[in-house]
Short mmCIF file of C-alpha atoms and ligand atoms in Angstrom, two decimals:
data_model
loop_
_atom_site.label_atom_id
_atom_site.label_comp_id
_atom_site.label_asym_id
_atom_site.label_seq_id
_atom_site.Cartn_x
_atom_site.Cartn_y
_atom_site.Cartn_z
CA MET A 166 -0.85 -23.94 -6.33
CA TYR A 167 -1.47 -20.63 -4.64
CA ARG A 168 1.46 -18.38 -3.80
CA ALA A 169 0.02 -15.24 -2.43
CA PHE A 170 -3.25 -13.96 -0.73
CA LEU A 171 -5.16 -10.66 -1.58
CA ILE A 172 -6.33 -9.30 1.59
CA LYS A 173 -9.83 -7.27 1.93
CA TYR A 174 -9.99 -5.05 4.43
CA GLY A 175 -13.17 -2.90 5.08
CA GLU A 176 -14.53 -0.25 7.84
CA ILE A 177 -15.05 2.56 5.09
CA ALA A 178 -15.12 4.95 7.55
CA ILE A 179 -11.29 4.95 8.07
CA LYS A 180 -10.03 7.77 6.14
CA GLY A 181 -6.72 9.66 5.69
CA LYS A 182 -3.92 9.49 8.18
CA ASN A 183 -5.85 6.59 10.18
CA ARG A 184 -6.19 4.42 7.18
CA TYR A 185 -2.20 4.23 6.92
CA LEU A 186 -2.30 3.27 10.95
CA PHE A 187 -4.79 0.85 10.05
CA GLU A 188 -3.22 -0.92 7.40
CA ASP A 189 0.16 -0.62 9.78
CA LYS A 190 -1.30 -2.67 12.55
CA LEU A 191 -3.17 -5.13 9.94
CA VAL A 192 -0.03 -6.08 8.37
CA ARG A 193 1.57 -6.27 11.91
CA GLN A 194 -1.18 -8.62 12.92
CA ILE A 195 -0.78 -10.54 9.72
CA GLU A 196 2.67 -11.22 10.32
CA PHE A 197 2.21 -12.48 13.95
CA ALA A 198 -0.44 -15.05 13.20
CA LEU A 199 1.54 -16.24 10.33
CA LYS A 200 4.38 -16.74 12.69
CA PRO A 201 3.49 -20.41 13.75
CA VAL A 202 2.66 -21.62 10.08
CA ASP A 203 4.98 -23.87 8.23
CA GLY A 204 6.40 -21.50 5.42
CA ASP A 205 7.75 -18.06 4.88
CA PHE A 206 5.69 -15.42 4.54
CA ALA A 207 6.32 -11.62 3.03
CA VAL A 208 3.46 -9.15 3.84
CA ARG A 209 3.35 -6.03 2.23
CA LYS A 210 1.44 -3.36 1.28
CA GLU A 211 0.74 -1.96 -2.48
CA GLN A 212 -1.38 0.51 -3.81
CA GLY A 213 -4.35 0.42 -0.88
CA ARG A 214 -4.14 -3.24 -0.74
CA ILE A 215 -2.20 -6.11 1.15
CA TYR A 216 -0.74 -8.89 -0.19
CA VAL A 217 0.71 -11.71 1.89
CA GLU A 218 3.39 -13.74 -0.56
CA VAL A 219 4.65 -17.17 0.36
CA VAL A 220 8.48 -16.78 0.19
CA SER A 221 9.38 -20.12 0.90
CA GLU A 222 9.13 -23.17 -1.66
CA GLU A 223 6.79 -24.91 0.31
CA TYR A 224 3.77 -24.21 2.82
CA ASP A 225 1.20 -25.38 4.70
CA TYR A 226 -2.22 -24.05 3.04
CA ASP A 227 -4.76 -24.70 5.08
CA GLU A 228 -2.74 -23.46 8.27
CA THR A 229 -2.35 -20.06 6.38
CA VAL A 230 -5.88 -20.11 5.72
CA GLU A 231 -6.92 -20.83 9.17
CA ALA A 232 -4.67 -18.08 10.89
CA LEU A 233 -5.60 -15.50 8.53
CA LYS A 234 -9.29 -16.48 9.23
CA ARG A 235 -8.49 -15.47 12.87
CA VAL A 236 -6.97 -11.90 11.99
CA PHE A 237 -9.22 -8.97 13.09
CA GLY A 238 -9.42 -6.49 10.69
CA ILE A 239 -9.47 -9.10 7.69
CA VAL A 240 -13.05 -8.79 6.08
CA ALA A 241 -12.14 -11.63 3.14
CA PHE A 242 -9.09 -12.94 1.25
CA CYS A 243 -8.26 -14.69 -1.70
CA PRO A 244 -5.53 -17.25 -2.59
CA VAL A 245 -3.66 -16.04 -5.50
CA VAL A 246 -1.97 -17.93 -8.69
CA LEU A 247 1.11 -15.75 -9.81
CA VAL A 248 1.95 -16.70 -13.42
CA GLU A 249 4.86 -14.84 -15.80
CA ASP A 250 3.67 -12.76 -18.40
CA GLU A 251 4.14 -14.99 -21.91
CA GLY A 252 1.76 -13.66 -23.64
CA PHE A 253 -1.54 -13.77 -23.96
CA ASP A 254 -2.06 -17.51 -25.22
CA LYS A 255 -0.22 -18.32 -22.38
CA LEU A 256 -2.12 -16.33 -19.98
CA ALA A 257 -5.52 -18.18 -21.55
CA GLU A 258 -3.74 -22.11 -20.93
CA ASP A 259 -3.21 -20.71 -17.48
CA THR A 260 -6.58 -19.35 -16.46
CA ILE A 261 -7.97 -22.42 -17.79
CA SER A 262 -5.63 -25.04 -16.08
CA TYR A 263 -6.39 -22.35 -12.68
CA ILE A 264 -10.12 -22.89 -13.16
CA LYS A 265 -10.18 -26.42 -13.29
CA LYS A 266 -8.32 -26.74 -10.09
CA ALA A 267 -10.22 -24.32 -8.09
CA HIS A 268 -13.87 -24.89 -9.16
CA PRO A 269 -13.67 -28.40 -10.61
CA ASP A 270 -17.33 -28.64 -11.10
CA CYS A 271 -17.30 -26.64 -14.29
CA ARG A 272 -21.32 -26.06 -14.17
CA PHE A 273 -21.07 -22.41 -13.25
CA THR A 274 -21.82 -18.77 -14.45
CA PHE A 275 -19.01 -16.33 -14.61
CA LYS A 276 -17.45 -13.47 -15.91
CA VAL A 277 -13.70 -12.17 -16.01
CA ASN A 278 -12.54 -9.05 -14.49
CA ALA A 279 -9.43 -7.81 -16.05
CA ARG A 280 -7.27 -4.63 -14.49
CA ARG A 281 -4.28 -3.54 -15.60
CA ALA A 282 -2.04 -2.37 -12.83
CA ARG A 283 1.20 -2.02 -15.69
CA LYS A 284 -0.29 0.16 -18.65
CA ASN A 285 2.34 -1.73 -21.60
CA TYR A 286 0.01 -4.83 -21.42
CA PRO A 287 -0.87 -5.14 -25.39
CA MET A 288 -4.69 -5.30 -24.71
CA ASN A 289 -6.80 -3.40 -22.61
CA SER A 290 -8.81 -4.78 -19.58
CA MET A 291 -12.26 -4.68 -21.84
CA GLU A 292 -10.40 -6.84 -24.32
CA ILE A 293 -8.87 -9.16 -22.24
CA ASN A 294 -12.19 -9.50 -20.52
CA ALA A 295 -13.86 -10.62 -24.05
CA ALA A 296 -10.73 -12.59 -25.37
CA LEU A 297 -10.52 -14.73 -22.27
CA GLY A 298 -14.30 -15.12 -21.83
CA GLU A 299 -13.89 -16.71 -25.01
CA LYS A 300 -11.07 -19.21 -24.43
CA ILE A 301 -12.86 -20.30 -21.32
CA LEU A 302 -16.24 -20.86 -23.11
CA GLU A 303 -14.50 -23.35 -25.94
CA ALA A 304 -12.35 -24.80 -22.68
CA LEU A 305 -15.04 -25.20 -20.56
CA PRO A 306 -18.79 -25.41 -22.58
CA GLU A 307 -20.73 -26.18 -19.66
CA THR A 308 -20.00 -22.90 -18.44
CA LYS A 309 -21.76 -19.67 -19.37
CA VAL A 310 -20.79 -15.91 -18.99
CA ASP A 311 -23.39 -14.16 -16.83
CA VAL A 312 -21.96 -10.23 -16.51
CA HIS A 313 -24.43 -9.07 -14.40
CA THR A 314 -24.91 -11.85 -11.51
CA PRO A 315 -22.02 -14.50 -12.21
CA GLU A 316 -21.49 -17.21 -9.83
CA VAL A 317 -17.64 -17.08 -10.53
CA VAL A 318 -15.70 -13.81 -10.99
CA ILE A 319 -12.11 -14.64 -12.42
CA HIS A 320 -10.06 -11.95 -11.34
CA ILE A 321 -7.04 -11.14 -13.72
CA GLU A 322 -4.24 -8.47 -12.55
CA ILE A 323 -1.80 -7.33 -14.92
CA ARG A 324 1.36 -6.67 -12.79
CA ASN A 325 4.94 -7.58 -13.35
CA GLN A 326 3.55 -11.45 -12.64
CA ILE A 327 -0.25 -11.68 -13.52
CA ASN A 328 -2.51 -12.30 -10.25
CA ILE A 329 -5.65 -15.05 -11.01
CA TYR A 330 -7.91 -15.16 -8.30
CA SER A 331 -11.89 -15.94 -8.02
CA VAL A 332 -12.08 -17.52 -4.22
CA GLU A 333 -12.80 -15.30 -1.66
CA ILE A 334 -12.70 -17.01 1.87
CA PRO A 335 -14.26 -14.78 4.58
CA GLY A 336 -12.41 -13.04 7.65
CA PRO A 337 -13.54 -12.33 11.04
CA GLY A 338 -14.05 -8.50 10.30
CA GLY A 339 -13.37 -6.04 12.68
CA MET A 340 -10.07 -4.06 13.67
CA PRO A 341 -7.13 -5.17 13.61
CA VAL A 342 -5.96 -5.69 17.63
CA GLY A 343 -3.54 -2.53 18.56
CA SER A 344 -5.63 -0.56 16.68
CA ALA A 345 -7.49 0.69 19.98
CA GLY A 346 -6.17 0.81 23.82
CA ARG A 347 -6.42 -1.70 26.12
CA ALA A 348 -9.25 -3.37 28.53
CA MET A 349 -9.05 -6.21 31.51
CA LEU A 350 -11.64 -8.80 30.65
CA LEU A 351 -12.51 -10.71 33.88
CA LEU A 352 -12.17 -14.25 32.97
CA SER A 353 -13.74 -17.22 34.41
CA GLY A 354 -14.12 -20.65 33.41
CA GLY A 355 -17.97 -20.27 31.67
CA ILE A 356 -19.21 -20.08 28.65
CA ASP A 357 -19.65 -16.12 28.49
CA SER A 358 -16.60 -14.24 29.45
CA PRO A 359 -14.41 -15.79 26.60
CA VAL A 360 -17.08 -15.06 24.04
CA ALA A 361 -17.03 -10.94 26.01
CA GLY A 362 -12.96 -10.93 25.57
CA TYR A 363 -13.35 -12.28 21.92
CA MET A 364 -15.73 -9.43 21.00
CA ILE A 365 -13.71 -6.44 22.37
CA SER A 366 -10.55 -7.77 21.26
CA LYS A 367 -12.42 -7.76 17.70
CA ARG A 368 -12.76 -3.94 17.81
CA GLY A 369 -9.13 -4.01 17.88
CA VAL A 370 -8.62 -3.74 21.47
CA GLU A 371 -5.90 -5.31 23.34
CA ILE A 372 -6.64 -7.48 26.17
CA GLU A 373 -5.41 -8.48 29.75
CA ALA A 374 -7.14 -11.26 32.14
CA THR A 375 -7.90 -11.64 35.39
CA TYR A 376 -9.04 -14.95 37.45
CA PHE A 377 -10.35 -15.44 40.22
CA HIS A 378 -9.81 -18.78 41.91
CA ALA A 379 -10.81 -20.24 45.49
CA PRO A 380 -7.90 -22.88 46.31
CA PRO A 381 -8.80 -25.59 48.00
CA TYR A 382 -12.07 -25.28 47.10
CA THR A 383 -11.45 -24.87 43.41
CA SER A 384 -8.82 -27.18 41.91
CA GLU A 385 -5.55 -26.76 39.70
CA ARG A 386 -7.76 -28.30 36.58
CA ALA A 387 -10.04 -25.48 36.97
CA LYS A 388 -7.51 -22.97 36.62
CA GLN A 389 -5.75 -25.05 33.85
CA LYS A 390 -8.86 -24.85 32.09
CA VAL A 391 -9.03 -20.73 32.51
CA ILE A 392 -5.53 -20.86 31.19
CA ASP A 393 -6.58 -23.03 28.05
CA LEU A 394 -9.26 -20.66 27.45
CA ALA A 395 -6.92 -17.38 27.39
CA LYS A 396 -4.92 -19.39 24.96
CA ILE A 397 -8.08 -19.83 22.94
CA VAL A 398 -8.83 -16.28 22.92
CA ALA A 399 -4.67 -15.63 22.69
CA LYS A 400 -5.24 -17.09 19.20
CA TYR A 401 -7.29 -13.56 17.97
CA SER A 402 -6.32 -11.36 20.55
CA GLY A 403 -2.34 -12.06 20.53
CA PRO A 404 -0.67 -13.06 23.83
CA VAL A 405 -2.81 -12.18 26.83
CA LYS A 406 -1.56 -11.25 30.17
CA LEU A 407 -3.44 -13.30 33.08
CA HIS A 408 -3.88 -12.32 36.52
CA VAL A 409 -4.71 -15.58 38.65
CA VAL A 410 -5.84 -14.08 41.94
CA ASN A 411 -6.34 -16.60 45.23
CA PHE A 412 -9.37 -15.32 46.81
CA THR A 413 -10.19 -17.68 48.93
CA ASP A 414 -9.56 -15.71 52.33
CA ILE A 415 -11.73 -13.02 50.94
CA GLN A 416 -14.34 -15.37 50.14
CA LEU A 417 -14.35 -16.91 53.58
CA TYR A 418 -14.42 -13.51 55.21
CA ILE A 419 -17.33 -12.43 53.32
CA HIS A 420 -18.83 -15.54 54.02
CA GLU A 421 -18.46 -15.15 57.55
CA GLN A 422 -19.28 -11.44 58.32
CA CYS A 423 -22.32 -11.13 55.63
CA PRO A 424 -25.67 -12.58 54.88
CA HIS A 425 -25.17 -15.40 52.77
CA GLU A 426 -27.66 -14.13 50.46
CA GLU A 427 -25.54 -10.90 49.74
CA LEU A 428 -22.47 -13.43 49.14
CA THR A 429 -22.10 -12.88 45.61
CA ILE A 430 -22.92 -9.54 44.99
CA ILE A 431 -20.44 -8.28 47.47
CA MET A 432 -17.82 -11.00 46.14
CA ARG A 433 -18.57 -9.44 42.60
CA ARG A 434 -17.86 -6.22 43.85
CA TYR A 435 -14.53 -7.04 45.37
CA MET A 436 -13.42 -8.80 42.20
CA MET A 437 -14.19 -5.44 40.12
CA LYS A 438 -12.46 -3.60 42.84
CA ILE A 439 -8.94 -5.97 42.36
CA ALA A 440 -9.55 -6.24 38.52
CA GLN A 441 -9.38 -2.28 38.30
CA HIS A 442 -6.07 -2.85 40.38
CA PHE A 443 -4.34 -4.41 37.78
CA ALA A 444 -6.47 -3.06 35.01
CA ASN A 445 -4.91 0.70 36.80
CA GLU A 446 -1.50 -0.77 36.57
CA ASP A 447 -1.20 -1.48 33.13
CA HIS A 448 -3.13 1.45 31.74
CA CYS A 449 -6.30 -0.57 30.72
CA LEU A 450 -8.89 1.94 29.76
CA GLY A 451 -11.88 -0.19 30.55
CA LEU A 452 -13.28 -3.65 32.36
CA ILE A 453 -14.67 -6.15 30.42
CA THR A 454 -17.38 -8.94 31.44
CA GLY A 455 -19.69 -11.75 30.22
CA GLU A 456 -22.52 -10.59 31.86
CA SER A 457 -26.15 -10.41 30.24
CA ILE A 458 -29.49 -8.86 31.46
CA GLY A 459 -30.89 -11.29 33.60
CA GLN A 460 -29.23 -14.46 32.94
CA VAL A 461 -28.43 -15.03 36.80
CA ALA A 462 -29.25 -13.32 40.02
CA SER A 463 -26.06 -11.41 40.16
CA GLN A 464 -26.98 -9.56 36.37
CA THR A 465 -30.56 -8.23 37.13
CA MET A 466 -30.47 -4.71 36.38
CA GLN A 467 -30.36 -4.18 40.18
CA SER A 468 -27.15 -6.24 40.34
CA LEU A 469 -25.70 -4.98 37.90
CA MET A 470 -26.02 -1.57 39.19
CA VAL A 471 -24.81 -2.56 42.70
CA THR A 472 -21.48 -4.32 40.91
CA ASN A 473 -21.07 -1.29 38.79
CA GLU A 474 -21.15 1.17 41.84
CA VAL A 475 -17.63 0.17 42.77
CA CYS A 476 -16.00 0.72 39.28
CA GLU A 477 -14.10 3.79 38.00
CA MET A 478 -13.43 3.26 34.75
CA PRO A 479 -16.11 1.75 31.99
CA VAL A 480 -17.30 -1.65 32.29
CA TYR A 481 -17.78 -3.24 28.60
CA ARG A 482 -20.31 -5.94 28.84
CA PRO A 483 -20.32 -6.97 24.53
CA LEU A 484 -22.99 -9.77 25.83
CA ILE A 485 -25.59 -7.57 27.57
CA GLY A 486 -28.46 -8.19 25.01
CA PHE A 487 -27.47 -11.64 23.93
CA ASP A 488 -29.71 -14.91 24.82
CA LYS A 489 -27.71 -17.72 26.21
CA GLN A 490 -28.27 -19.56 22.73
CA GLU A 491 -26.46 -16.81 20.70
CA ILE A 492 -23.49 -16.62 22.99
CA VAL A 493 -23.13 -20.66 22.79
CA GLU A 494 -23.00 -19.96 19.15
CA VAL A 495 -20.11 -17.61 18.73
CA ALA A 496 -18.35 -19.93 21.77
CA GLU A 497 -18.88 -22.77 19.34
CA ARG A 498 -17.78 -20.75 16.13
CA ILE A 499 -15.01 -19.40 18.37
CA GLY A 500 -13.39 -22.63 19.56
CA THR A 501 -13.89 -21.91 23.35
CA TYR A 502 -16.90 -23.82 23.93
CA GLU A 503 -15.74 -27.36 24.54
CA THR A 504 -13.39 -26.00 26.76
CA SER A 505 -15.69 -23.91 28.79
CA ILE A 506 -18.17 -26.72 29.58
CA LEU A 507 -15.55 -29.18 30.93
CA PRO A 508 -17.41 -29.52 34.47
CA PHE A 509 -14.64 -27.99 36.65
CA GLU A 510 -15.87 -26.18 39.86
CA ASP A 511 -16.35 -21.99 39.76
CA CYS A 512 -15.31 -20.34 42.76
CA CYS A 513 -18.56 -18.30 42.65
CA THR A 514 -20.46 -21.54 42.80
CA ILE A 515 -18.90 -22.85 45.63
CA PHE A 516 -20.31 -20.88 48.54
CA VAL A 517 -23.30 -19.68 46.49
CA ALA A 518 -26.79 -19.15 48.64
CA LYS A 519 -29.92 -21.50 47.61
CA HIS A 520 -31.68 -17.74 47.22
CA PRO A 521 -29.23 -15.15 46.42
CA VAL A 522 -30.76 -11.72 46.73
CA THR A 523 -31.87 -10.69 42.79
CA LYS A 524 -32.96 -6.93 43.80
CA PRO A 525 -29.88 -5.76 45.87
CA ASN A 526 -30.08 -2.57 47.66
CA LEU A 527 -26.87 -0.46 47.62
CA LYS A 528 -27.36 1.07 50.80
CA VAL A 529 -28.18 -2.39 52.14
CA ILE A 530 -25.10 -4.24 50.69
CA LYS A 531 -22.97 -1.02 51.91
CA ARG A 532 -24.00 -1.76 55.30
CA SER A 533 -23.18 -5.71 54.98
CA GLU A 534 -19.78 -4.55 53.57
CA GLU A 535 -19.09 -2.49 56.52
CA LYS A 536 -18.99 -5.74 58.76
CA LEU A 537 -15.75 -6.51 56.58
CA ALA A 538 -13.96 -3.36 57.91
CA GLU A 539 -11.31 -4.76 60.00
CA LYS A 540 -9.54 -7.51 57.70
CA ILE A 541 -10.65 -6.66 54.14
CA ASP A 542 -8.14 -4.04 53.14
CA ASP A 543 -5.35 -6.49 54.55
CA LEU A 544 -6.89 -9.35 52.60
CA MET A 545 -7.26 -7.27 49.49
CA GLN A 546 -3.74 -6.42 49.53
CA THR A 547 -2.69 -9.96 50.01
CA ALA A 548 -4.78 -10.92 47.34
CA ILE A 549 -3.10 -8.56 45.15
CA ASP A 550 0.66 -9.29 46.71
CA THR A 551 0.15 -13.01 45.96
CA THR A 552 -1.12 -13.02 42.59
CA GLU A 553 0.58 -15.02 39.70
CA THR A 554 1.07 -13.32 36.25
CA ILE A 555 1.36 -15.46 33.49
CA MET A 556 2.07 -14.41 29.86
CA VAL A 557 -0.61 -16.70 27.78
CA GLU A 558 0.40 -16.93 24.06
CA ALA A 559 -1.56 -19.41 21.69
P1 ATP B 966 -19.12 -17.02 32.79
O1 ATP B 966 -19.84 -18.28 31.80
O2 ATP B 966 -18.67 -15.70 32.03
O3 ATP B 966 -18.78 -17.37 33.87
P2 ATP B 966 -21.51 -16.64 33.77
O4 ATP B 966 -23.15 -17.11 33.04
O5 ATP B 966 -21.16 -17.67 34.98
O6 ATP B 966 -20.24 -16.13 33.17
P3 ATP B 966 -21.24 -15.14 36.74
O7 ATP B 966 -20.52 -16.10 37.26
O8 ATP B 966 -22.33 -14.37 37.37
O9 ATP B 966 -21.92 -15.59 35.12
O10 ATP B 966 -20.06 -14.14 36.19
C1 ATP B 966 -20.45 -12.98 35.39
C2 ATP B 966 -19.34 -12.30 35.02
O11 ATP B 966 -18.21 -12.16 35.74
C3 ATP B 966 -18.19 -13.43 34.18
O12 ATP B 966 -18.90 -13.14 32.86
C4 ATP B 966 -17.01 -12.78 34.48
O13 ATP B 966 -16.42 -11.88 33.55
C5 ATP B 966 -16.62 -12.24 35.68
N1 ATP B 966 -16.61 -13.68 36.29
C6 ATP B 966 -17.28 -14.26 37.04
N2 ATP B 966 -16.46 -15.26 37.99
C7 ATP B 966 -15.21 -15.19 37.77
C8 ATP B 966 -14.03 -15.48 38.35
N3 ATP B 966 -13.89 -16.55 38.68
N4 ATP B 966 -12.91 -15.24 37.74
C9 ATP B 966 -13.05 -13.89 36.97
N5 ATP B 966 -13.95 -13.25 36.65
C10 ATP B 966 -15.24 -13.41 36.83
MG1 MG B 967 -19.09 -18.01 35.50
#
């Protein structure tokens, strides 16, 4: 029955010129999200609002709702019924039949909220509110009017056609992707990094990703799992360019040359350096990780400092103050959790020491890294040269 969707967007701070930019990006992202949906749509801006109109005869309502729920920048959206203006009595009839379908349990309090975008309608808004309220009470005697805190607000917008809506579906909030810069996500197969990517993308940032694998110690299936995670993130962020780096030789070399308890922290420094290389190449303005203070040995304040020391661009760590349970909740909500918990080996866990340093000292770590001087530059270059780039789309 719905032929259009009214899109509500927030971020009151957005004013003037930026508002148009924001709206244009949002329109583009909505169009993009609706592309794979069954049906044809027209997205248009009108008087500070965005409407999605269904153009085709038929369309998949559920798919459309799911797609809109993933567009950052949408605070909420309302499915709208469009009716022709054929006089007030017909409008009352249409409104009542709409209510019966949209709110089948007719025991609610309501108010009518009419608005005239077209001033030549023979009644003014107040008159429509009163007259329509009366008609509804007559037809649905179990409803009650409550103008202060109604359970249902019946919106009537008089345009060339008349819009009727009363249902509001929450969107994800945030800013439309493309309204900020671009950043490089270090994406592993775990629970945290996909959530971190989602969160930064939610602020309008386009994301790219780098994954380090260590064949044959990590399998094709572990790599596929990361691609699958990137695919889920791409449902929100748009296509993700994924760099798959073969990290085996670097890892083996560190393992051979450096104290085992320092392996993880040294490895993480090289991951950052390589991710930063690709980030620079594609004009990213920062790196993103799924780190959270104290979660594991490599995420103590000391470890984060030592890891961070090799970074020349900001490192965004949106989960820094999150408990694991809070991260899991987001992962479940956005749909990455089930994939993240599949039990494939992670390149970090393979050579991991029983007792990794939890308070690494930068000077000590740098001294250990001197033992890598002979080959590390070549190994890094080879890793970069042999990196596989995959465009991941939802
Ligand atoms: P996650 O759940 O994201 O894997 P984690 O709890 O396993 O995180 P670590 O293994 O210490 O934590 O990794 C910290 C962060 O480093 C990850 O969130 C991710 O951003 C990055 N990272 C770790 N391993 C890899 C990898 N193999 N490829 C790319 N990035 C990685
Ligand atoms: Mg991990």
